[in-house]
Amino acid sequence: LPQGRSPMSDAQLPEYAAVVAELQGLEASLDPCELHGSLCGYLSGGGRHDREGWFAQVMSDPLLSPPVADGAVDGLYAASTRQLDSPDFEFELLLPDAERPVSERGDGLVSWCRGFLGGFGLAAGAKPPLSEESEEALGDIARIAASDLSYEDPEADEEALEEVTEFIRVAALLLHSDCVLGPRHRRKLN
């Protein structure tokens, strides 16, 4: 860890609004949910850990400069890598804040899933070796990414969003386990 950084601060996702502001400053036409989904999909698919080059890789633009060191977007990378590798399952999705309308958070989740699929495909390729469970999880993420949500019952919608968010969180961890942790563990055994 660079001097002055605590391991705890690197495991905490940055504030949603801070990521929005930094992306606007970078003139990136991507919302924070999609960016975080892309990053997590890339990392879960076995993408190279590269704090300097991940942004250009995930954005598919090799000319992009790295995010500002210790800024919100850089913090997104640091927290996501730590959370995905954590044995404590502390992985979180970056979505609009809980006080935002359920429709905004639901649309953010769909965006996150779209980003995840793109990032995962970029890193894992067309036919990654997945367990049956992971194949199903990836298919479910794809169905959610293709969803057009409607919001009619705020209380039921709130509950459904929480359940689907938790499902996606676990699905991402499962895919990361299949594509990254499993191969890493097998290499250590050999």
Coordinates of N, CA and C in Angstrom, one line a residue:
L1 N 0.8 -1.2 0.0 CA 0.0 0.0 0.0 C 0.9 1.3 0.0
P2 N 0.5 2.2 -0.8 CA 1.2 3.5 -0.8 C 1.1 4.1 0.6
Q3 N 2.1 4.9 1.0 CA 2.1 5.6 2.3 C 0.8 6.4 2.5
G4 N 0.4 6.4 3.7 CA -0.8 7.2 4.0 C -2.1 6.5 3.8
R5 N -2.1 5.4 3.2 CA -3.3 4.7 2.8 C -3.6 3.6 3.8
S6 N -4.8 3.5 4.3 CA -5.1 2.4 5.2 C -5.8 1.4 4.4
P7 N -5.7 0.1 4.8 CA -6.4 -1.0 4.1 C -7.9 -0.8 4.1
M8 N -8.4 -0.3 5.2 CA -9.8 -0.1 5.4 C -10.4 0.9 4.4
S9 N -9.7 2.0 4.1 CA -10.2 3.0 3.2 C -10.2 2.5 1.8
D10 N -9.3 1.6 1.4 CA -9.3 1.0 0.1 C -10.4 0.0 -0.1
A11 N -11.0 -0.5 0.9 CA -12.1 -1.5 0.8 C -13.5 -0.8 0.7
Q12 N -13.6 0.5 1.0 CA -14.8 1.2 1.0 C -15.1 1.8 -0.4
L13 N -16.2 1.5 -1.0 CA -16.6 2.2 -2.3 C -16.7 3.7 -2.1
P14 N -16.2 4.5 -3.1 CA -16.4 5.9 -3.0 C -17.9 6.3 -3.0
E15 N -18.2 7.5 -2.6 CA -19.5 8.0 -2.7 C -20.0 8.1 -4.2
Y16 N -21.2 7.7 -4.4 CA -21.8 7.7 -5.8 C -21.6 9.1 -6.4
A17 N -22.0 10.1 -5.7 CA -21.9 11.5 -6.2 C -20.5 11.9 -6.6
A18 N -19.5 11.4 -5.9 CA -18.1 11.7 -6.2 C -17.7 11.1 -7.5
V19 N -18.2 9.9 -7.7 CA -17.9 9.2 -9.0 C -18.6 9.9 -10.2
V20 N -19.8 10.3 -9.9 CA -20.5 11.1 -11.0 C -19.8 12.3 -11.3
A21 N -19.3 13.1 -10.4 CA -18.6 14.3 -10.6 C -17.3 14.1 -11.3
E22 N -16.6 13.1 -10.9 CA -15.3 12.8 -11.6 C -15.5 12.4 -13.0
L23 N -16.5 11.5 -13.3 CA -16.8 11.1 -14.6 C -17.2 12.2 -15.5
Q24 N -17.9 13.2 -15.0 CA -18.3 14.4 -15.7 C -17.1 15.2 -16.1
G25 N -16.2 15.3 -15.1 CA -14.9 16.0 -15.3 C -14.0 15.4 -16.4
L26 N -14.1 14.0 -16.5 CA -13.3 13.3 -17.5 C -14.1 13.2 -18.9
E27 N -15.3 13.8 -18.9 CA -16.1 13.8 -20.1 C -16.4 12.3 -20.5
A28 N -16.5 11.4 -19.6 CA -16.8 10.0 -19.9 C -18.3 9.9 -20.0
S29 N -18.8 9.3 -21.1 CA -20.2 9.2 -21.3 C -20.7 7.8 -20.7
L30 N -20.5 7.6 -19.5 CA -20.8 6.4 -18.8 C -21.3 6.7 -17.4
D31 N -22.4 6.1 -17.0 CA -22.8 6.4 -15.6 C -22.0 5.5 -14.7
P32 N -21.9 5.9 -13.4 CA -21.1 5.2 -12.4 C -21.5 3.7 -12.2
C33 N -22.8 3.4 -12.4 CA -23.2 2.0 -12.2 C -22.6 1.2 -13.3
E34 N -22.7 1.7 -14.5 CA -22.2 0.9 -15.7 C -20.7 0.8 -15.6
L35 N -20.0 1.8 -15.2 CA -18.5 1.8 -15.0 C -18.2 0.7 -14.0
H36 N -18.8 0.8 -12.8 CA -18.5 -0.2 -11.8 C -18.8 -1.6 -12.2
G37 N -20.0 -1.8 -12.9 CA -20.3 -3.1 -13.5 C -19.2 -3.6 -14.4
S38 N -18.8 -2.7 -15.3 CA -17.8 -3.0 -16.3 C -16.5 -3.4 -15.6
L39 N -16.1 -2.6 -14.6 CA -14.9 -2.9 -13.9 C -15.0 -4.3 -13.2
C40 N -16.1 -4.5 -12.5 CA -16.3 -5.8 -11.7 C -16.4 -7.0 -12.7
G41 N -17.0 -6.8 -13.8 CA -17.1 -7.9 -14.8 C -15.7 -8.2 -15.4
Y42 N -14.9 -7.1 -15.6 CA -13.5 -7.3 -16.1 C -12.7 -8.0 -15.1
L43 N -12.8 -7.6 -13.9 CA -12.0 -8.3 -12.8 C -12.5 -9.7 -12.6
S44 N -13.8 -9.9 -12.6 CA -14.4 -11.3 -12.4 C -14.1 -12.2 -13.5
G45 N -13.9 -11.7 -14.7 CA -13.6 -12.5 -15.9 C -12.1 -12.8 -16.0
G46 N -11.3 -12.3 -15.1 CA -9.9 -12.6 -15.1 C -9.0 -11.5 -15.7
G47 N -9.6 -10.3 -15.8 CA -8.9 -9.2 -16.4 C -7.7 -8.9 -15.5
R48 N -6.7 -8.3 -16.1 CA -5.4 -8.0 -15.5 C -5.6 -6.9 -14.4
H49 N -5.0 -7.1 -13.3 CA -5.0 -6.1 -12.2 C -4.0 -5.1 -12.6
D50 N -4.5 -3.9 -12.9 CA -3.6 -2.8 -13.4 C -4.2 -1.5 -13.0
R51 N -3.8 -1.0 -11.9 CA -4.4 0.3 -11.4 C -4.2 1.4 -12.3
E52 N -3.2 1.4 -13.1 CA -2.9 2.5 -14.0 C -3.7 2.4 -15.3
G53 N -3.9 1.1 -15.8 CA -4.4 0.9 -17.1 C -5.9 0.4 -17.2
W54 N -6.5 0.1 -16.0 CA -7.8 -0.5 -16.1 C -8.8 0.4 -16.7
F55 N -8.8 1.7 -16.5 CA -9.8 2.6 -17.0 C -9.8 2.5 -18.5
A56 N -8.7 2.7 -19.2 CA -8.6 2.6 -20.6 C -9.0 1.3 -21.1
Q57 N -8.6 0.2 -20.4 CA -9.0 -1.2 -20.8 C -10.5 -1.4 -20.8
V58 N -11.1 -1.0 -19.7 CA -12.6 -1.2 -19.5 C -13.4 -0.3 -20.5
M59 N -12.9 0.9 -20.7 CA -13.5 1.8 -21.6 C -13.2 1.5 -23.1
S60 N -12.4 0.5 -23.3 CA -11.9 0.2 -24.7 C -11.4 1.3 -25.5
D61 N -10.6 2.1 -24.8 CA -9.9 3.3 -25.4 C -8.5 3.4 -24.9
P62 N -7.5 2.8 -25.6 CA -6.2 2.8 -25.1 C -5.5 4.2 -24.9
L63 N -6.2 5.2 -25.5 CA -5.6 6.6 -25.3 C -6.1 7.3 -24.1
L64 N -7.0 6.7 -23.4 CA -7.5 7.4 -22.1 C -6.4 7.4 -21.1
S65 N -6.3 8.5 -20.4 CA -5.4 8.7 -19.3 C -6.0 7.9 -18.1
P66 N -5.1 7.5 -17.2 CA -5.6 6.9 -16.0 C -6.3 7.9 -15.1
P67 N -7.3 7.4 -14.3 CA -8.0 8.4 -13.4 C -7.0 9.0 -12.4
V68 N -7.4 10.1 -11.9 CA -6.6 10.8 -10.9 C -6.3 9.9 -9.7
A69 N -5.0 9.8 -9.4 CA -4.6 9.0 -8.2 C -5.4 9.4 -7.0
D70 N -5.9 8.5 -6.3 CA -6.7 8.7 -5.1 C -8.0 9.5 -5.3
G71 N -8.4 9.6 -6.5 CA -9.7 10.2 -6.8 C -10.8 9.2 -6.6
A72 N -12.0 9.6 -6.9 CA -13.2 8.7 -6.7 C -13.1 7.5 -7.7
V73 N -12.7 7.7 -8.9 CA -12.7 6.6 -9.9 C -11.5 5.6 -9.6
D74 N -10.4 6.2 -9.2 CA -9.3 5.3 -8.7 C -9.7 4.6 -7.5
G75 N -10.4 5.2 -6.6 CA -10.9 4.5 -5.4 C -11.9 3.4 -5.7
L76 N -12.7 3.6 -6.8 CA -13.6 2.5 -7.2 C -12.8 1.3 -7.6
Y77 N -11.7 1.4 -8.2 CA -10.8 0.3 -8.6 C -10.3 -0.3 -7.3
A78 N -9.7 0.5 -6.5 CA -9.1 0.0 -5.2 C -10.1 -0.8 -4.4
A79 N -11.2 -0.2 -4.2 CA -12.3 -0.9 -3.3 C -12.8 -2.2 -4.0
S80 N -13.0 -2.1 -5.3 CA -13.6 -3.3 -6.0 C -12.6 -4.5 -6.0
T81 N -11.3 -4.2 -6.2 CA -10.3 -5.3 -6.2 C -10.3 -5.9 -4.8
R82 N -10.3 -5.1 -3.8 CA -10.2 -5.6 -2.4 C -11.5 -6.4 -2.1
Q83 N -12.6 -5.8 -2.4 CA -13.9 -6.5 -2.1 C -14.0 -7.8 -2.8
L84 N -13.7 -7.9 -4.1 CA -13.8 -9.1 -4.8 C -12.9 -10.2 -4.3
D85 N -11.7 -9.8 -3.8 CA -10.8 -10.8 -3.3 C -11.0 -11.1 -1.8
S86 N -11.9 -10.4 -1.2 CA -12.1 -10.6 0.3 C -12.7 -11.9 0.6
P87 N -12.2 -12.6 1.6 CA -12.8 -13.9 2.0 C -14.1 -13.6 2.8
D88 N -14.4 -12.4 3.1 CA -15.6 -12.0 4.0 C -16.8 -11.7 3.2
F89 N -16.8 -11.8 1.8 CA -17.9 -11.5 1.0 C -18.5 -10.1 1.2
E90 N -17.6 -9.2 1.3 CA -18.0 -7.8 1.6 C -18.2 -7.0 0.3
F91 N -18.3 -7.7 -0.9 CA -18.5 -7.0 -2.2 C -19.8 -6.3 -2.2
E92 N -19.8 -5.1 -2.7 CA -21.0 -4.3 -2.9 C -21.0 -3.7 -4.3
L93 N -22.3 -3.4 -4.7 CA -22.5 -2.8 -6.1 C -22.6 -1.3 -5.9
L94 N -22.0 -0.5 -6.7 CA -22.1 0.9 -6.7 C -23.4 1.3 -7.4
L95 N -24.4 1.7 -6.6 CA -25.7 2.1 -7.2 C -26.1 3.4 -6.6
P96 N -27.1 4.1 -7.2 CA -27.5 5.4 -6.6 C -27.9 5.2 -5.1
D97 N -27.7 6.2 -4.3 CA -27.9 6.2 -2.9 C -29.3 5.7 -2.5
A98 N -29.5 5.1 -1.4 CA -30.7 4.5 -0.9 C -31.9 5.5 -0.8
E99 N -31.6 6.8 -0.6 CA -32.7 7.7 -0.6 C -33.2 8.1 -1.9
R100 N -32.6 7.7 -3.0 CA -33.0 8.0 -4.4 C -34.2 7.1 -4.7
P101 N -35.1 7.5 -5.6 CA -36.3 6.8 -6.0 C -35.9 5.3 -6.4
V102 N -36.8 4.4 -6.1 CA -36.5 3.0 -6.5 C -36.3 2.9 -8.0
S103 N -37.0 3.7 -8.8 CA -36.9 3.6 -10.2 C -35.5 3.9 -10.7
E104 N -34.9 4.9 -10.0 CA -33.5 5.3 -10.4 C -32.5 4.3 -10.0
R105 N -32.7 3.7 -8.8 CA -31.8 2.6 -8.3 C -32.0 1.3 -9.2
G106 N -33.2 1.0 -9.6 CA -33.5 -0.1 -10.4 C -32.8 0.0 -11.8
D107 N -33.0 1.2 -12.4 CA -32.3 1.5 -13.6 C -30.8 1.4 -13.5
G108 N -30.3 1.9 -12.3 CA -28.8 1.7 -12.1 C -28.4 0.3 -12.0
L109 N -29.2 -0.6 -11.4 CA -28.9 -2.0 -11.4 C -28.9 -2.6 -12.8
V110 N -29.8 -2.2 -13.6 CA -29.8 -2.7 -15.0 C -28.5 -2.3 -15.7
S111 N -28.2 -1.0 -15.5 CA -26.9 -0.4 -16.1 C -25.7 -1.2 -15.6
W112 N -25.7 -1.5 -14.3 CA -24.6 -2.2 -13.7 C -24.4 -3.6 -14.4
C113 N -25.6 -4.3 -14.6 CA -25.5 -5.6 -15.2 C -25.0 -5.5 -16.6
R114 N -25.5 -4.5 -17.4 CA -25.0 -4.3 -18.8 C -23.5 -4.1 -18.8
G115 N -23.0 -3.3 -17.9 CA -21.5 -3.0 -17.8 C -20.8 -4.3 -17.4
F116 N -21.4 -5.1 -16.4 CA -20.7 -6.3 -16.0 C -20.6 -7.3 -17.2
L117 N -21.6 -7.4 -18.0 CA -21.5 -8.3 -19.1 C -20.4 -7.9 -20.1
G118 N -20.3 -6.6 -20.4 CA -19.3 -6.1 -21.3 C -17.9 -6.3 -20.8
G119 N -17.7 -6.0 -19.5 CA -16.4 -6.2 -18.9 C -16.0 -7.6 -18.8
F120 N -17.0 -8.5 -18.4 CA -16.7 -9.9 -18.3 C -16.3 -10.5 -19.6
G121 N -17.1 -10.1 -20.7 CA -16.8 -10.6 -22.0 C -15.4 -10.2 -22.5
L122 N -15.0 -8.9 -22.2 CA -13.7 -8.4 -22.5 C -12.6 -9.2 -21.9
A123 N -12.7 -9.6 -20.7 CA -11.7 -10.3 -20.0 C -11.7 -11.8 -20.2
A124 N -12.9 -12.4 -20.1 CA -13.0 -13.9 -20.2 C -13.1 -14.4 -21.6
G125 N -13.5 -13.6 -22.5 CA -13.7 -14.1 -23.9 C -15.0 -14.8 -24.1
A126 N -15.2 -15.3 -25.3 CA -16.5 -15.8 -25.7 C -17.0 -17.1 -24.9
K127 N -16.0 -18.0 -24.6 CA -16.4 -19.3 -24.0 C -15.5 -19.6 -22.8
P128 N -15.7 -18.8 -21.7 CA -14.9 -19.1 -20.5 C -15.3 -20.4 -19.9
P129 N -14.4 -21.1 -19.2 CA -14.7 -22.4 -18.6 C -15.5 -22.1 -17.3
L130 N -16.8 -22.2 -17.3 CA -17.6 -21.9 -16.1 C -18.3 -23.1 -15.6
S131 N -18.6 -23.1 -14.3 CA -19.4 -24.2 -13.7 C -20.8 -24.0 -14.2
E132 N -21.6 -25.0 -14.0 CA -23.0 -24.9 -14.4 C -23.7 -23.7 -13.6
E133 N -23.4 -23.6 -12.3 CA -24.0 -22.5 -11.5 C -23.6 -21.1 -12.1
S134 N -22.3 -21.0 -12.5 CA -21.8 -19.7 -13.0 C -22.5 -19.4 -14.4
E135 N -22.6 -20.4 -15.2 CA -23.3 -20.3 -16.5 C -24.7 -19.7 -16.3
E136 N -25.4 -20.3 -15.3 CA -26.8 -19.8 -15.0 C -26.7 -18.4 -14.5
A137 N -25.8 -18.1 -13.6 CA -25.7 -16.7 -13.0 C -25.4 -15.7 -14.1
L138 N -24.5 -16.1 -15.0 CA -24.2 -15.1 -16.2 C -25.5 -14.9 -17.0
G139 N -26.2 -16.0 -17.3 CA -27.5 -15.9 -18.0 C -28.5 -15.0 -17.3
D140 N -28.6 -15.2 -16.0 CA -29.5 -14.3 -15.2 C -29.1 -12.9 -15.2
I141 N -27.8 -12.6 -15.2 CA -27.3 -11.2 -15.3 C -27.7 -10.6 -16.6
A142 N -27.5 -11.5 -17.7 CA -27.9 -11.0 -19.0 C -29.4 -10.7 -19.1
R143 N -30.2 -11.5 -18.5 CA -31.7 -11.3 -18.6 C -32.0 -10.0 -17.9
I144 N -31.4 -9.7 -16.7 CA -31.6 -8.5 -16.0 C -31.1 -7.3 -16.8
A145 N -30.0 -7.5 -17.5 CA -29.4 -6.4 -18.3 C -30.3 -6.0 -19.4
A146 N -31.1 -7.0 -19.9 CA -32.0 -6.8 -21.0 C -33.4 -6.3 -20.6
S147 N -33.6 -6.2 -19.3 CA -34.9 -5.9 -18.7 C -35.3 -4.5 -19.0
D148 N -36.6 -4.3 -19.1 CA -37.2 -3.0 -19.1 C -38.1 -2.9 -17.9
L149 N -37.7 -2.3 -16.9 CA -38.4 -2.4 -15.6 C -39.6 -1.4 -15.6
S150 N -40.6 -1.8 -14.9 CA -41.7 -0.9 -14.6 C -41.9 -0.8 -13.1
Y151 N -42.3 0.3 -12.6 CA -42.5 0.5 -11.2 C -43.9 0.9 -10.9
E152 N -44.6 0.0 -10.2 CA -46.0 0.3 -9.9 C -46.4 0.3 -8.4
D153 N -45.6 -0.5 -7.7 CA -45.9 -0.7 -6.2 C -44.6 -0.4 -5.5
P154 N -44.4 0.8 -5.0 CA -43.1 1.2 -4.4 C -42.6 0.3 -3.3
E155 N -43.5 -0.2 -2.4 CA -43.1 -1.1 -1.4 C -42.6 -2.4 -1.9
A156 N -43.4 -3.0 -2.8 CA -43.0 -4.3 -3.4 C -41.8 -4.1 -4.3
D157 N -41.7 -3.0 -5.0 CA -40.6 -2.7 -5.9 C -39.3 -2.6 -5.1
E158 N -39.4 -1.9 -3.9 CA -38.2 -1.8 -3.0 C -37.7 -3.1 -2.6
E159 N -38.6 -4.0 -2.2 CA -38.2 -5.3 -1.7 C -37.6 -6.1 -2.8
A160 N -38.2 -6.1 -4.0 CA -37.7 -6.8 -5.2 C -36.3 -6.3 -5.6
L161 N -36.1 -5.0 -5.5 CA -34.8 -4.5 -5.9 C -33.8 -4.9 -4.9
E162 N -34.1 -5.0 -3.6 CA -33.1 -5.5 -2.6 C -32.7 -6.9 -2.9
E163 N -33.7 -7.8 -3.2 CA -33.5 -9.2 -3.5 C -32.7 -9.4 -4.8
V164 N -33.0 -8.6 -5.8 CA -32.3 -8.8 -7.1 C -30.8 -8.2 -6.9
T165 N -30.7 -7.2 -6.2 CA -29.3 -6.6 -6.0 C -28.5 -7.7 -5.2
E166 N -29.0 -8.3 -4.2 CA -28.3 -9.3 -3.5 C -28.0 -10.5 -4.4
F167 N -28.9 -10.9 -5.2 CA -28.7 -12.0 -6.2 C -27.5 -11.7 -7.1
I168 N -27.5 -10.4 -7.7 CA -26.5 -10.0 -8.6 C -25.1 -10.0 -7.9
R169 N -25.1 -9.5 -6.6 CA -23.9 -9.4 -5.8 C -23.3 -10.8 -5.7
V170 N -24.1 -11.8 -5.3 CA -23.6 -13.2 -5.2 C -23.2 -13.8 -6.5
A171 N -24.0 -13.5 -7.6 CA -23.6 -14.0 -8.9 C -22.3 -13.5 -9.4
A172 N -22.0 -12.2 -9.1 CA -20.7 -11.7 -9.5 C -19.6 -12.3 -8.7
L173 N -19.8 -12.6 -7.4 CA -18.8 -13.3 -6.6 C -18.6 -14.7 -7.1
L174 N -19.6 -15.4 -7.5 CA -19.5 -16.7 -8.0 C -18.7 -16.8 -9.3
L175 N -19.0 -15.8 -10.2 CA -18.2 -15.7 -11.4 C -16.7 -15.4 -11.2
H176 N -16.5 -14.5 -10.2 CA -15.1 -14.2 -9.9 C -14.4 -15.4 -9.3
S177 N -15.1 -16.2 -8.5 CA -14.6 -17.4 -7.9 C -14.2 -18.4 -9.0
D178 N -15.1 -18.6 -10.0 CA -14.8 -19.6 -11.0 C -13.6 -19.1 -11.9
C179 N -13.6 -17.9 -12.3 CA -12.6 -17.4 -13.3 C -11.3 -16.9 -12.7
V180 N -11.3 -16.5 -11.4 CA -10.1 -15.9 -10.8 C -9.6 -16.7 -9.6
L181 N -10.4 -16.8 -8.6 CA -10.0 -17.5 -7.4 C -9.7 -19.0 -7.6
G182 N -10.5 -19.7 -8.3 CA -10.2 -21.1 -8.6 C -8.9 -21.3 -9.3
P183 N -8.7 -20.6 -10.5 CA -7.4 -20.8 -11.2 C -6.2 -20.3 -10.3
R184 N -6.4 -19.3 -9.5 CA -5.3 -18.8 -8.7 C -5.0 -19.9 -7.6
H185 N -6.0 -20.5 -7.1 CA -5.8 -21.5 -6.1 C -5.1 -22.8 -6.7
R186 N -5.5 -23.1 -7.9 CA -4.9 -24.3 -8.6 C -3.4 -24.0 -8.9
R187 N -3.1 -22.8 -9.3 CA -1.7 -22.4 -9.6 C -0.9 -22.6 -8.3
K188 N -1.4 -22.2 -7.2 CA -0.7 -22.3 -5.9 C -0.4 -23.7 -5.6
L189 N -1.4 -24.6 -5.9 CA -1.2 -26.0 -5.6 C -0.2 -26.7 -6.5
N190 N 0.0 -26.2 -7.7 CA 1.0 -26.8 -8.6 C 2.4 -26.4 -8.4

